[in-house]
PDB file of C-alpha atoms in Angstrom:
ATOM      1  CA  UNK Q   1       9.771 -14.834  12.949  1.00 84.00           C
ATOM      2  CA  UNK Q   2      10.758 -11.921  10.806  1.00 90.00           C
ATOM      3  CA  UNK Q   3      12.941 -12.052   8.134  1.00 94.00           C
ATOM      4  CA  UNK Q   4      14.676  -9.327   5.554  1.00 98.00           C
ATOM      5  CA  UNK Q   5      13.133  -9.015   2.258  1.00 98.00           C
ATOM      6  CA  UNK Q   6      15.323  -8.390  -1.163  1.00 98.00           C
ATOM      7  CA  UNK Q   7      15.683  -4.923  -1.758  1.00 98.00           C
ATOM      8  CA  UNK Q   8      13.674  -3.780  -4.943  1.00 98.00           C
ATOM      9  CA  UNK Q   9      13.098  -0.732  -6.681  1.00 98.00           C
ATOM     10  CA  UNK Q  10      10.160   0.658  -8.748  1.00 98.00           C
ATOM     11  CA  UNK Q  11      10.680  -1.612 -11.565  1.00 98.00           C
ATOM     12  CA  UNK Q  12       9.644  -4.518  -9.410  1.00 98.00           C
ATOM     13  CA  UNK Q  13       5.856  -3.142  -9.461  1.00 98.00           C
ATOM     14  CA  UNK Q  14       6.371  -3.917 -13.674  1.00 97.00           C
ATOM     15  CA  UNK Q  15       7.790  -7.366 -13.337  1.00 98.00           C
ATOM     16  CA  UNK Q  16       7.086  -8.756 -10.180  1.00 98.00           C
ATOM     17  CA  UNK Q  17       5.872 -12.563 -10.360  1.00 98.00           C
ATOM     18  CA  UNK Q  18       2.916 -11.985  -8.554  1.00 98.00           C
ATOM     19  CA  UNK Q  19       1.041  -8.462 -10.009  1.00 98.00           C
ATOM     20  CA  UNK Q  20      -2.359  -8.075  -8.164  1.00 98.00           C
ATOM     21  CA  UNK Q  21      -3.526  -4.621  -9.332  1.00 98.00           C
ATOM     22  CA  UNK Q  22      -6.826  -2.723  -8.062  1.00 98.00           C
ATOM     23  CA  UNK Q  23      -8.852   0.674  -9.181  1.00 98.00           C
ATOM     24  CA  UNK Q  24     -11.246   2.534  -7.655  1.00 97.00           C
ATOM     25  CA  UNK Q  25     -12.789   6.049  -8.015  1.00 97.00           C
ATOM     26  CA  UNK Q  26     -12.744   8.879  -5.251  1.00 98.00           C
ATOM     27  CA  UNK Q  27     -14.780  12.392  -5.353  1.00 97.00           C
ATOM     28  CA  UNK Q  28     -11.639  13.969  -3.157  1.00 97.00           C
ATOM     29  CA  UNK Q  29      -9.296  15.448  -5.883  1.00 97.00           C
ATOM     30  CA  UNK Q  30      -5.288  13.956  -6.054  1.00 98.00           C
ATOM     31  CA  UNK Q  31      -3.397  16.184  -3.850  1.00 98.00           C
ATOM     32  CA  UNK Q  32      -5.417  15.484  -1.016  1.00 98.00           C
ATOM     33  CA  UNK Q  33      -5.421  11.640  -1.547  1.00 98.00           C
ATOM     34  CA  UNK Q  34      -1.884  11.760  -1.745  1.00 98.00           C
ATOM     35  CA  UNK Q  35      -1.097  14.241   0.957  1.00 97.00           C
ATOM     36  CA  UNK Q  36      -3.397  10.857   3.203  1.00 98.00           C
ATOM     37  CA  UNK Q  37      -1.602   8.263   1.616  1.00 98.00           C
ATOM     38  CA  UNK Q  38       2.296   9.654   2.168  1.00 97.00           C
ATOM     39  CA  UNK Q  39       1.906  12.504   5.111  1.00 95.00           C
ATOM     40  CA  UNK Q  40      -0.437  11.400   7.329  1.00 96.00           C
ATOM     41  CA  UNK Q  41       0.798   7.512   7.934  1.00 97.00           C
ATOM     42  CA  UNK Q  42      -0.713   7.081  11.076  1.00 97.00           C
ATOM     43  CA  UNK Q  43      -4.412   8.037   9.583  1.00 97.00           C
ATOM     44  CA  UNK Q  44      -4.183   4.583   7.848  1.00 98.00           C
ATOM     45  CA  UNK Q  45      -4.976   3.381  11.001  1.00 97.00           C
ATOM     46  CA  UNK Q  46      -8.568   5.690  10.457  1.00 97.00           C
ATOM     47  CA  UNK Q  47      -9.452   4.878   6.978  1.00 98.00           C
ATOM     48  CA  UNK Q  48      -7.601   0.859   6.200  1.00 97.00           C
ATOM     49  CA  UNK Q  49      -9.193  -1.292   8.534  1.00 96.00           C
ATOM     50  CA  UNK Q  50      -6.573  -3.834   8.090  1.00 95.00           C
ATOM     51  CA  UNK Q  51      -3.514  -1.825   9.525  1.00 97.00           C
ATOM     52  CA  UNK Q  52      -3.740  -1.705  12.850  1.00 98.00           C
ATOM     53  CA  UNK Q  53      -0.637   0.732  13.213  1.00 98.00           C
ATOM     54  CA  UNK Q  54       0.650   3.269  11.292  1.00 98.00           C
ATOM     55  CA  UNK Q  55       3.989   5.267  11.710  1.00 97.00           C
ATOM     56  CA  UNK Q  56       6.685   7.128  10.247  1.00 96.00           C
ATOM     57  CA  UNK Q  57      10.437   5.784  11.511  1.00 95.00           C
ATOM     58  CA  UNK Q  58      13.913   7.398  11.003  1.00 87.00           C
ATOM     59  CA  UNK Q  59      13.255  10.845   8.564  1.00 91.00           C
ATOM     60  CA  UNK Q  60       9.996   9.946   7.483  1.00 89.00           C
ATOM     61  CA  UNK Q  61      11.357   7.980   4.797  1.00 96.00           C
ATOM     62  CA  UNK Q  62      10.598   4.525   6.403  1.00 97.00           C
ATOM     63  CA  UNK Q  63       7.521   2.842   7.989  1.00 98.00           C
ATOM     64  CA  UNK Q  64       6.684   0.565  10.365  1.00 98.00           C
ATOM     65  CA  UNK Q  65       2.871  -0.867   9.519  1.00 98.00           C
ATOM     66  CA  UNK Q  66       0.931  -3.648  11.832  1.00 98.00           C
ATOM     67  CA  UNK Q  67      -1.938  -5.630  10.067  1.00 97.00           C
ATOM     68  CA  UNK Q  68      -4.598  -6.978  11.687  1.00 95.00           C
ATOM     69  CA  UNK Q  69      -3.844 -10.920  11.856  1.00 93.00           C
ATOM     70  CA  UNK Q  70      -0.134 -10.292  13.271  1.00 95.00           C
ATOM     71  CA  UNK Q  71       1.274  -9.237  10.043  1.00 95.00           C
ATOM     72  CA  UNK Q  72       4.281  -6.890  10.827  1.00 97.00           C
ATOM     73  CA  UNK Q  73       6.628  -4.892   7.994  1.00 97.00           C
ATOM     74  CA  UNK Q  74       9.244  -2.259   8.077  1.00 98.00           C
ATOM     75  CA  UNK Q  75       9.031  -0.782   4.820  1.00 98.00           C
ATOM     76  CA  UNK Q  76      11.240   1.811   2.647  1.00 98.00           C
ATOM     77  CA  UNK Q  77       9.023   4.913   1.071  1.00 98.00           C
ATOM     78  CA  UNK Q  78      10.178   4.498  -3.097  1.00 98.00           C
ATOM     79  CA  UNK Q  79       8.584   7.451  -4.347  1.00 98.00           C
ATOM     80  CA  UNK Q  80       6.306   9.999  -2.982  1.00 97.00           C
ATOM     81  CA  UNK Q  81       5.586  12.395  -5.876  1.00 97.00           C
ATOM     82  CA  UNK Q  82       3.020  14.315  -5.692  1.00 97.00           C
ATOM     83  CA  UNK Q  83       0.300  14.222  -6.308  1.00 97.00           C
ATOM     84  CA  UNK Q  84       0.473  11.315  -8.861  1.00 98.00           C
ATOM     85  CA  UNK Q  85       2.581   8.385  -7.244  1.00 98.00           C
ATOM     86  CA  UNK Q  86       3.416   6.914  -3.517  1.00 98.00           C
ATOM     87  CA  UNK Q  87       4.988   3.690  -3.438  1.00 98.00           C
ATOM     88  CA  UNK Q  88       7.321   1.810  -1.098  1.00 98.00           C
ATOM     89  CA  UNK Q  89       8.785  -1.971  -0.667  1.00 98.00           C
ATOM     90  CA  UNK Q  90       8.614  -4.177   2.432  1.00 98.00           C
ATOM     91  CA  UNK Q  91      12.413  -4.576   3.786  1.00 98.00           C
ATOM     92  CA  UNK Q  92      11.228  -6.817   7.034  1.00 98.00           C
ATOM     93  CA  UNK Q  93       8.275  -8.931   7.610  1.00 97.00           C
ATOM     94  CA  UNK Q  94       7.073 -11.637   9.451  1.00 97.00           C
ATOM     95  CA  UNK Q  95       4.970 -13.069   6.066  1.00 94.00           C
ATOM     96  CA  UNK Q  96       6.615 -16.906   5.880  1.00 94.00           C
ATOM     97  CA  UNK Q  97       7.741 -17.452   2.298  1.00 97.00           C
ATOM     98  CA  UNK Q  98       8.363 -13.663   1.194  1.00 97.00           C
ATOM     99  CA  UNK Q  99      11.289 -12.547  -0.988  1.00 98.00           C
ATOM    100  CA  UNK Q 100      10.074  -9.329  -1.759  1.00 98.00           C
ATOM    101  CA  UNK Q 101       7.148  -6.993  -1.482  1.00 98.00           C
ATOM    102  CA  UNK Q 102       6.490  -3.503  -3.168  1.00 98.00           C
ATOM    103  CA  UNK Q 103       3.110  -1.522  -3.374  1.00 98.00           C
ATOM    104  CA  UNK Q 104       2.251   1.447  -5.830  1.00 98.00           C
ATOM    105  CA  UNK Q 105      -0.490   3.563  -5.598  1.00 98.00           C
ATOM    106  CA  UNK Q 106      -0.818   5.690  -8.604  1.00 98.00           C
ATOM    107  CA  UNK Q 107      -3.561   8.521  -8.538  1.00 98.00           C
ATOM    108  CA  UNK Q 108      -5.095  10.253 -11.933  1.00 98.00           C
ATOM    109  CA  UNK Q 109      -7.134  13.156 -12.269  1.00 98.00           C
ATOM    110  CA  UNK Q 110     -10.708  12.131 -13.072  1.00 97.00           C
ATOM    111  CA  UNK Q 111     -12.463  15.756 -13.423  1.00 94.00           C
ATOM    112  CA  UNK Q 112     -13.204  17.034  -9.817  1.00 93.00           C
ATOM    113  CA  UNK Q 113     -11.977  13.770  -7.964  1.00 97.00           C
ATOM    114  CA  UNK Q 114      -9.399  10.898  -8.468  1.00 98.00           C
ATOM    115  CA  UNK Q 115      -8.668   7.172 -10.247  1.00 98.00           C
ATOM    116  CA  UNK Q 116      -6.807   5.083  -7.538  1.00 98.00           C
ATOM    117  CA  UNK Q 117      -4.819   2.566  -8.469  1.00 98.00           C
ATOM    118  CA  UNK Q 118      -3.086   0.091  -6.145  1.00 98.00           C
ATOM    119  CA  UNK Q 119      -0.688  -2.524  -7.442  1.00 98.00           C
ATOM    120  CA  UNK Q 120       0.410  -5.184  -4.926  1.00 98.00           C
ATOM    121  CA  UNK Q 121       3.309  -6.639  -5.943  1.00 98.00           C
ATOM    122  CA  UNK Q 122       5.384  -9.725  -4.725  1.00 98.00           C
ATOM    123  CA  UNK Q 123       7.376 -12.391  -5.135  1.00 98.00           C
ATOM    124  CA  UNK Q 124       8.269 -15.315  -2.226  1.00 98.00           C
ATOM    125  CA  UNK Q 125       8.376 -19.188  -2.294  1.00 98.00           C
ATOM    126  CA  UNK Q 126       6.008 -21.149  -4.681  1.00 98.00           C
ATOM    127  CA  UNK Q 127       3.398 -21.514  -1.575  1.00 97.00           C
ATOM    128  CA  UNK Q 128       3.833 -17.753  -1.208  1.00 97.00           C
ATOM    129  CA  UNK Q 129       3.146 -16.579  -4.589  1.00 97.00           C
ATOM    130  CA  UNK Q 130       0.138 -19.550  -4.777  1.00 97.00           C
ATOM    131  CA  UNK Q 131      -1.243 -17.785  -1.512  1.00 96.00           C
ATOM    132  CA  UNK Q 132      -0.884 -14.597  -2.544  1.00 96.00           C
ATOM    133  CA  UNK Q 133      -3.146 -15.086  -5.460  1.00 97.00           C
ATOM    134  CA  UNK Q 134      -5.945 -16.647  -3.572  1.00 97.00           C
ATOM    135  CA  UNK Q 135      -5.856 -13.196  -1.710  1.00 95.00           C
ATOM    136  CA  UNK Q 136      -7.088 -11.506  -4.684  1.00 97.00           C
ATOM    137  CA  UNK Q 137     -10.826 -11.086  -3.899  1.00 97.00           C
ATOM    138  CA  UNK Q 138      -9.860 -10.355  -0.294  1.00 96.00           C
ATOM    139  CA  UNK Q 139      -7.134  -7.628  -1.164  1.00 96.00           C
ATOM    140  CA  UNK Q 140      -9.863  -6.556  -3.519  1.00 97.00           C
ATOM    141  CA  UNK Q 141     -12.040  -6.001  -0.899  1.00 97.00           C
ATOM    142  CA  UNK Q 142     -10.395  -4.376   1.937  1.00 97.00           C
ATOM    143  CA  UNK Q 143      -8.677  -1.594  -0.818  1.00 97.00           C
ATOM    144  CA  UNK Q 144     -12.231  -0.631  -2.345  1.00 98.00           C
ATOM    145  CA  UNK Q 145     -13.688  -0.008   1.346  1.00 98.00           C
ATOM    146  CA  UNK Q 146     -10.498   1.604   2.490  1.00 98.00           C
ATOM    147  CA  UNK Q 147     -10.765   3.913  -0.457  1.00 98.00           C
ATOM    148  CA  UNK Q 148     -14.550   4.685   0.079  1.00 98.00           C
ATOM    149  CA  UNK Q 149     -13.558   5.346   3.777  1.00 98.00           C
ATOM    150  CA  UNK Q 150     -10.723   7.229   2.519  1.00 98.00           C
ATOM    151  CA  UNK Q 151     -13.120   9.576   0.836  1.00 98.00           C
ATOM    152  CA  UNK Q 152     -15.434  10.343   3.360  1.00 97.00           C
ATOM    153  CA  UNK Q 153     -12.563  11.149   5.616  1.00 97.00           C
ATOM    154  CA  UNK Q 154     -11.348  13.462   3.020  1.00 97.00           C
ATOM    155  CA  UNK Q 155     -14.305  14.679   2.358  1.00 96.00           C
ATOM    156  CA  UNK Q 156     -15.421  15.253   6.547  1.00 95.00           C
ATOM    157  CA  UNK Q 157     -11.965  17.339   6.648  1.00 92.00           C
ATOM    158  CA  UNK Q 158     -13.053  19.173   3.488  1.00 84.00           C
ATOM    159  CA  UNK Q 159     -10.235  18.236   1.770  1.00 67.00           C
TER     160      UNK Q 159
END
């Protein structure tokens, strides 16, 4: 059953109630990440083996994203400022519990290549946020291989 999610903005990466927040290096420089993370949606489905599809909707400006495990979210694009900042919120999911979802990726120069940093970012029902937590390691996980798969994408294109 899907449901609609409160609308947030980019304050709600600051002072969400759940804040799980990841880094990882990459040897491709920050234009290039970015131009992967907010152009080229439907790579996802190349490089994060947990999406399962990938597309723009409307003008580019919304998303429709399919996880592996049934998860399902229409999603609003926040910011897309390159190269430094991509971000959106979920506005419809199927996730039981949710109130409200938002994801930042913030990339940094770090000399020839790139600090990624991805802040999940949610708040839901008690059992949500509870869950949610225990999905650290496993969050953890799938965004540090995504990222290294990421990179040798980027770095197959010669990007």
């Amino acid at each position: 059953m899907v449901h609609q999610l409160r609308e947030v903005g980019l304050d709600f990466i600051g002072t969400a109630p759940v804040r799980l927040v990841f880094a990882q290096q990459m040897s491709a420089p920050p234009e290039a990440v970015h131009r992967a993370l907010a152009e080229d949606v439907p790579g996802w489905e190349e490089w994060f083996s947990a999406v399962t599809l990938a597309r723009s909707t409307g003008d580019g400006s919304t998303r429709e994203i399919h996880l592996k495990g049934g998860g399902r979210f229409q999603e609003t694009v926040l910011a897309a400022k390159a190269p430094e900042l991509y971000a959106y919120r979920v506005d419809v999911a199927n996730a039981p519990g949710a109130r409200a979802i938002a994801e930042e990726w913030r990339l940094t120069p770090a000399g020839a290549g790139t600090h990624v940093r991805w802040t999940f970012a949610v708040d839901g029902t008690a059992a949500f946020r509870v869950v949610a937590k225990l999905g650290r390691a496993g969050l953890g996980r799938a965004f540090r291989d995504a990222v290294r798969t990421l990179d040798r994408r980027l770095a197959a294109q010669g990007s």
